[in-house]
């Protein structure tokens, strides 16, 4: 289920670093639009009062702690080991995210009850959310298999919840559009270049899910090596 000490430090740092590289453009956009400088921002983040405020904010706890931990535990740590022996690792990586995407359909009910938007726009928004949550779920499933740890997917999930979906339209209209779009492109390029090296199973020790499949007489060399 991804709870082990072997290789835990690279499993916590490298997947998060990889995800932050993918979000290079949005991070640049956030820094450009922020009114405070880096030193002031670090002072705020490192202040105990800031974290005390966060830990007493139920919305923050839900988005940054509870949802990432519980969703990754259910849809990666529990579901992948059950599906993989039946379907193989490759199909399991793309099947689990479908359940993960469907689990977010409860937002349709909330929007139908409280939103003033039309029914068509609500369902269109739900279809879009299903699409990107499914893609994200496939990514964290890939991380879970390649690292053999749950901590990486949880931290990446928390980071992505904080960042939200990249504001590409806002970037296209930004006063510093050219460097910002270059940051978006560079982030995607570096992510694709570093995806395999930074998730190399050799960095994380033995992979429990791959060992389980080998004992069952099934081996997915592409994902497990």
mmCIF file of C-alpha atoms in Angstrom:
data_model
loop_
_atom_site.group_PDB
_atom_site.id
_atom_site.type_symbol
_atom_site.label_atom_id
_atom_site.label_comp_id
_atom_site.label_asym_id
_atom_site.label_seq_id
_atom_site.Cartn_x
_atom_site.Cartn_y
_atom_site.Cartn_z
ATOM 1 C CA UNK A 1 0.000 0.000 0.000
ATOM 2 C CA UNK A 2 3.002 2.275 -0.241
ATOM 3 C CA UNK A 3 3.768 2.602 3.470
ATOM 4 C CA UNK A 4 7.472 1.804 3.880
ATOM 5 C CA UNK A 5 10.700 3.512 4.913
ATOM 6 C CA UNK A 6 12.978 2.246 2.143
ATOM 7 C CA UNK A 7 13.564 5.077 -0.337
ATOM 8 C CA UNK A 8 11.096 7.393 1.393
ATOM 9 C CA UNK A 9 13.149 10.583 1.010
ATOM 10 C CA UNK A 10 13.551 10.442 -2.778
ATOM 11 C CA UNK A 11 9.931 9.233 -2.993
ATOM 12 C CA UNK A 12 8.797 12.384 -1.176
ATOM 13 C CA UNK A 13 11.041 14.861 -3.011
ATOM 14 C CA UNK A 14 11.488 13.726 -6.619
ATOM 15 C CA UNK A 15 7.820 13.268 -7.692
ATOM 16 C CA UNK A 16 6.975 16.650 -6.124
ATOM 17 C CA UNK A 17 9.928 18.259 -7.914
ATOM 18 C CA UNK A 18 8.792 16.685 -11.189
ATOM 19 C CA UNK A 19 5.265 18.047 -10.707
ATOM 20 C CA UNK A 20 6.570 21.522 -9.862
ATOM 21 C CA UNK A 21 8.627 21.445 -13.077
ATOM 22 C CA UNK A 22 5.423 20.691 -15.014
ATOM 23 C CA UNK A 23 3.842 23.712 -13.305
ATOM 24 C CA UNK A 24 6.778 26.004 -14.126
ATOM 25 C CA UNK A 25 4.547 28.306 -16.184
ATOM 26 C CA UNK A 26 1.790 28.631 -13.539
ATOM 27 C CA UNK A 27 4.444 29.151 -10.818
ATOM 28 C CA UNK A 28 5.999 31.968 -12.893
ATOM 29 C CA UNK A 29 2.527 33.431 -13.386
ATOM 30 C CA UNK A 30 1.864 33.270 -9.646
ATOM 31 C CA UNK A 31 5.148 35.029 -8.841
ATOM 32 C CA UNK A 32 4.550 37.727 -11.486
ATOM 33 C CA UNK A 33 1.077 38.491 -10.130
ATOM 34 C CA UNK A 34 2.110 38.389 -6.465
ATOM 35 C CA UNK A 35 2.483 41.817 -4.837
ATOM 36 C CA UNK A 36 5.067 40.676 -2.279
ATOM 37 C CA UNK A 37 8.695 39.818 -3.032
ATOM 38 C CA UNK A 38 10.359 36.450 -2.404
ATOM 39 C CA UNK A 39 11.814 37.392 0.995
ATOM 40 C CA UNK A 40 8.446 38.563 2.330
ATOM 41 C CA UNK A 41 6.764 35.430 0.965
ATOM 42 C CA UNK A 42 9.281 33.168 2.695
ATOM 43 C CA UNK A 43 8.779 35.026 5.980
ATOM 44 C CA UNK A 44 5.039 34.423 5.767
ATOM 45 C CA UNK A 45 5.385 30.743 4.853
ATOM 46 C CA UNK A 46 7.958 30.063 7.597
ATOM 47 C CA UNK A 47 5.979 31.878 10.289
ATOM 48 C CA UNK A 48 4.346 29.521 12.872
ATOM 49 C CA UNK A 49 1.267 31.779 12.896
ATOM 50 C CA UNK A 50 0.696 31.054 9.187
ATOM 51 C CA UNK A 51 0.660 27.291 9.734
ATOM 52 C CA UNK A 52 -1.471 27.613 12.870
ATOM 53 C CA UNK A 53 -4.034 29.522 10.794
ATOM 54 C CA UNK A 54 -3.918 26.875 8.052
ATOM 55 C CA UNK A 55 -4.363 23.992 10.494
ATOM 56 C CA UNK A 56 -7.492 25.605 11.930
ATOM 57 C CA UNK A 57 -8.997 26.275 8.493
ATOM 58 C CA UNK A 58 -11.243 23.322 7.591
ATOM 59 C CA UNK A 59 -11.241 24.181 3.892
ATOM 60 C CA UNK A 60 -7.425 24.192 3.825
ATOM 61 C CA UNK A 61 -7.288 20.907 5.740
ATOM 62 C CA UNK A 62 -9.786 19.341 3.325
ATOM 63 C CA UNK A 63 -7.998 20.476 0.154
ATOM 64 C CA UNK A 64 -4.368 20.088 1.240
ATOM 65 C CA UNK A 65 -4.416 17.185 3.694
ATOM 66 C CA UNK A 66 -7.611 15.135 3.955
ATOM 67 C CA UNK A 67 -8.611 14.904 0.274
ATOM 68 C CA UNK A 68 -5.092 14.109 -1.047
ATOM 69 C CA UNK A 69 -4.475 11.484 1.642
ATOM 70 C CA UNK A 70 -7.847 9.721 1.481
ATOM 71 C CA UNK A 71 -8.206 9.835 -2.322
ATOM 72 C CA UNK A 72 -4.690 8.535 -2.961
ATOM 73 C CA UNK A 73 -5.157 5.875 -0.290
ATOM 74 C CA UNK A 74 -8.394 4.618 -1.884
ATOM 75 C CA UNK A 75 -7.710 5.049 -5.610
ATOM 76 C CA UNK A 76 -3.997 4.260 -5.667
ATOM 77 C CA UNK A 77 -2.889 2.316 -2.582
ATOM 78 C CA UNK A 78 -6.028 0.147 -2.315
ATOM 79 C CA UNK A 79 -7.458 -0.032 -5.830
ATOM 80 C CA UNK A 80 -4.276 -0.527 -7.870
ATOM 81 C CA UNK A 81 -3.109 -3.670 -6.005
ATOM 82 C CA UNK A 82 -6.592 -5.170 -6.496
ATOM 83 C CA UNK A 83 -6.894 -4.319 -10.196
ATOM 84 C CA UNK A 84 -3.320 -4.971 -11.340
ATOM 85 C CA UNK A 85 -3.340 -8.796 -10.852
ATOM 86 C CA UNK A 86 -6.534 -8.975 -12.960
ATOM 87 C CA UNK A 87 -5.763 -6.461 -15.707
ATOM 88 C CA UNK A 88 -1.982 -5.963 -15.594
ATOM 89 C CA UNK A 89 -0.276 -2.735 -14.544
ATOM 90 C CA UNK A 90 -0.781 -0.835 -17.802
ATOM 91 C CA UNK A 91 -4.590 -1.172 -17.972
ATOM 92 C CA UNK A 92 -4.847 -0.619 -14.193
ATOM 93 C CA UNK A 93 -3.057 2.743 -14.520
ATOM 94 C CA UNK A 94 -5.788 3.909 -16.897
ATOM 95 C CA UNK A 95 -8.730 2.181 -15.172
ATOM 96 C CA UNK A 96 -8.276 3.551 -11.635
ATOM 97 C CA UNK A 97 -8.426 7.192 -12.798
ATOM 98 C CA UNK A 98 -11.869 6.583 -14.322
ATOM 99 C CA UNK A 99 -13.236 5.747 -10.865
ATOM 100 C CA UNK A 100 -11.311 8.730 -9.503
ATOM 101 C CA UNK A 101 -12.933 11.023 -12.082
ATOM 102 C CA UNK A 102 -16.430 9.676 -11.431
ATOM 103 C CA UNK A 103 -15.910 10.254 -7.687
ATOM 104 C CA UNK A 104 -15.845 13.997 -8.412
ATOM 105 C CA UNK A 105 -19.303 14.000 -9.999
ATOM 106 C CA UNK A 106 -20.805 15.014 -6.651
ATOM 107 C CA UNK A 107 -19.850 18.567 -7.643
ATOM 108 C CA UNK A 108 -22.681 18.408 -10.222
ATOM 109 C CA UNK A 109 -25.236 18.069 -7.423
ATOM 110 C CA UNK A 110 -23.703 21.000 -5.528
ATOM 111 C CA UNK A 111 -23.724 23.213 -8.611
ATOM 112 C CA UNK A 112 -27.281 22.246 -9.588
ATOM 113 C CA UNK A 113 -28.464 23.153 -6.095
ATOM 114 C CA UNK A 114 -26.515 26.353 -5.518
ATOM 115 C CA UNK A 115 -25.170 27.631 -8.849
ATOM 116 C CA UNK A 116 -26.990 30.050 -11.141
ATOM 117 C CA UNK A 117 -25.316 28.596 -14.231
ATOM 118 C CA UNK A 118 -27.307 26.712 -16.857
ATOM 119 C CA UNK A 119 -27.597 22.923 -16.701
ATOM 120 C CA UNK A 120 -25.622 22.602 -19.948
ATOM 121 C CA UNK A 121 -22.670 24.633 -18.635
ATOM 122 C CA UNK A 122 -22.674 22.667 -15.372
ATOM 123 C CA UNK A 123 -22.466 19.322 -17.191
ATOM 124 C CA UNK A 124 -19.828 20.715 -19.560
ATOM 125 C CA UNK A 125 -17.788 21.820 -16.541
ATOM 126 C CA UNK A 126 -18.239 18.363 -14.985
ATOM 127 C CA UNK A 127 -17.038 16.654 -18.179
ATOM 128 C CA UNK A 128 -13.963 18.887 -18.226
ATOM 129 C CA UNK A 129 -13.255 18.172 -14.556
ATOM 130 C CA UNK A 130 -13.668 14.434 -15.163
ATOM 131 C CA UNK A 131 -11.137 14.632 -18.012
ATOM 132 C CA UNK A 132 -8.365 16.384 -16.123
ATOM 133 C CA UNK A 133 -8.907 14.452 -12.876
ATOM 134 C CA UNK A 134 -8.660 11.214 -14.877
ATOM 135 C CA UNK A 135 -5.395 12.377 -16.475
ATOM 136 C CA UNK A 136 -4.055 13.429 -13.075
ATOM 137 C CA UNK A 137 -5.147 10.077 -11.614
ATOM 138 C CA UNK A 138 -3.195 8.221 -14.307
ATOM 139 C CA UNK A 139 -0.139 10.318 -13.470
ATOM 140 C CA UNK A 140 -0.304 9.604 -9.717
ATOM 141 C CA UNK A 141 -0.971 5.909 -10.429
ATOM 142 C CA UNK A 142 2.188 5.917 -12.553
ATOM 143 C CA UNK A 143 4.078 7.561 -9.669
ATOM 144 C CA UNK A 144 2.723 5.043 -7.169
ATOM 145 C CA UNK A 145 3.836 2.077 -9.285
ATOM 146 C CA UNK A 146 7.235 3.493 -10.224
ATOM 147 C CA UNK A 147 8.181 4.632 -6.698
ATOM 148 C CA UNK A 148 6.343 2.033 -4.604
ATOM 149 C CA UNK A 149 5.376 4.808 -2.171
ATOM 150 C CA UNK A 150 2.146 6.626 -1.360
ATOM 151 C CA UNK A 151 3.817 9.786 -0.095
ATOM 152 C CA UNK A 152 4.786 11.068 -3.561
ATOM 153 C CA UNK A 153 1.242 10.929 -5.011
ATOM 154 C CA UNK A 154 -0.176 12.510 -1.830
ATOM 155 C CA UNK A 155 2.258 15.455 -1.926
ATOM 156 C CA UNK A 156 1.717 15.957 -5.671
ATOM 157 C CA UNK A 157 -2.052 15.846 -5.153
ATOM 158 C CA UNK A 158 -1.831 18.450 -2.401
ATOM 159 C CA UNK A 159 0.369 20.688 -4.558
ATOM 160 C CA UNK A 160 -1.999 20.431 -7.534
ATOM 161 C CA UNK A 161 -5.005 21.189 -5.316
ATOM 162 C CA UNK A 162 -3.215 24.356 -4.223
ATOM 163 C CA UNK A 163 -2.257 25.407 -7.756
ATOM 164 C CA UNK A 164 -5.523 24.495 -9.461
ATOM 165 C CA UNK A 165 -5.838 24.024 -13.214
ATOM 166 C CA UNK A 166 -3.311 26.215 -15.097
ATOM 167 C CA UNK A 167 -4.835 29.560 -16.133
ATOM 168 C CA UNK A 168 -3.747 29.297 -19.757
ATOM 169 C CA UNK A 169 -6.280 31.890 -20.998
ATOM 170 C CA UNK A 170 -5.015 34.410 -18.439
ATOM 171 C CA UNK A 171 -1.441 33.662 -19.527
ATOM 172 C CA UNK A 172 -2.351 34.428 -23.157
ATOM 173 C CA UNK A 173 -3.599 37.881 -22.099
ATOM 174 C CA UNK A 174 -0.844 38.566 -19.543
ATOM 175 C CA UNK A 175 1.323 41.715 -20.013
ATOM 176 C CA UNK A 176 4.427 39.481 -19.889
ATOM 177 C CA UNK A 177 2.887 36.900 -22.197
ATOM 178 C CA UNK A 178 6.040 35.836 -24.081
ATOM 179 C CA UNK A 179 8.263 34.826 -21.125
ATOM 180 C CA UNK A 180 5.250 33.296 -19.420
ATOM 181 C CA UNK A 181 4.320 31.118 -22.397
ATOM 182 C CA UNK A 182 7.988 30.183 -22.744
ATOM 183 C CA UNK A 183 7.848 29.044 -19.095
ATOM 184 C CA UNK A 184 4.771 26.932 -19.833
ATOM 185 C CA UNK A 185 6.490 25.291 -22.821
ATOM 186 C CA UNK A 186 9.772 24.788 -20.937
ATOM 187 C CA UNK A 187 7.959 23.195 -17.997
ATOM 188 C CA UNK A 188 6.129 20.693 -20.204
ATOM 189 C CA UNK A 189 9.320 19.908 -22.140
ATOM 190 C CA UNK A 190 11.424 19.338 -19.017
ATOM 191 C CA UNK A 191 8.643 17.265 -17.471
ATOM 192 C CA UNK A 192 8.557 14.910 -20.454
ATOM 193 C CA UNK A 193 12.354 14.737 -20.495
ATOM 194 C CA UNK A 194 12.673 13.975 -16.764
ATOM 195 C CA UNK A 195 9.586 11.790 -16.282
ATOM 196 C CA UNK A 196 11.424 8.480 -16.695
ATOM 197 C CA UNK A 197 14.754 9.402 -14.979
ATOM 198 C CA UNK A 198 13.133 10.915 -11.871
ATOM 199 C CA UNK A 199 10.778 7.959 -11.470
ATOM 200 C CA UNK A 200 13.421 5.304 -12.114
ATOM 201 C CA UNK A 201 12.557 2.429 -9.706
ATOM 202 C CA UNK A 202 16.262 2.007 -8.901
ATOM 203 C CA UNK A 203 16.031 5.223 -6.854
ATOM 204 C CA UNK A 204 13.333 3.833 -4.578
ATOM 205 C CA UNK A 205 14.319 0.232 -3.775
ATOM 206 C CA UNK A 206 12.060 -2.769 -4.331
ATOM 207 C CA UNK A 207 8.560 -2.083 -5.675
ATOM 208 C CA UNK A 208 5.924 -4.015 -3.664
ATOM 209 C CA UNK A 209 3.296 -4.006 -6.415
ATOM 210 C CA UNK A 210 5.756 -5.316 -8.996
ATOM 211 C CA UNK A 211 6.933 -7.993 -6.541
ATOM 212 C CA UNK A 212 3.300 -9.003 -6.018
ATOM 213 C CA UNK A 213 2.788 -9.417 -9.763
ATOM 214 C CA UNK A 214 6.037 -11.355 -10.168
ATOM 215 C CA UNK A 215 4.911 -13.822 -7.498
ATOM 216 C CA UNK A 216 1.662 -14.232 -9.417
ATOM 217 C CA UNK A 217 3.676 -14.995 -12.555
ATOM 218 C CA UNK A 218 3.020 -11.649 -14.253
ATOM 219 C CA UNK A 219 5.704 -9.030 -14.914
ATOM 220 C CA UNK A 220 5.269 -5.549 -16.398
ATOM 221 C CA UNK A 221 8.856 -4.752 -17.349
ATOM 222 C CA UNK A 222 8.050 -1.350 -18.823
ATOM 223 C CA UNK A 223 6.662 0.125 -15.606
ATOM 224 C CA UNK A 224 8.679 -1.892 -13.109
ATOM 225 C CA UNK A 225 12.143 -1.192 -14.510
#
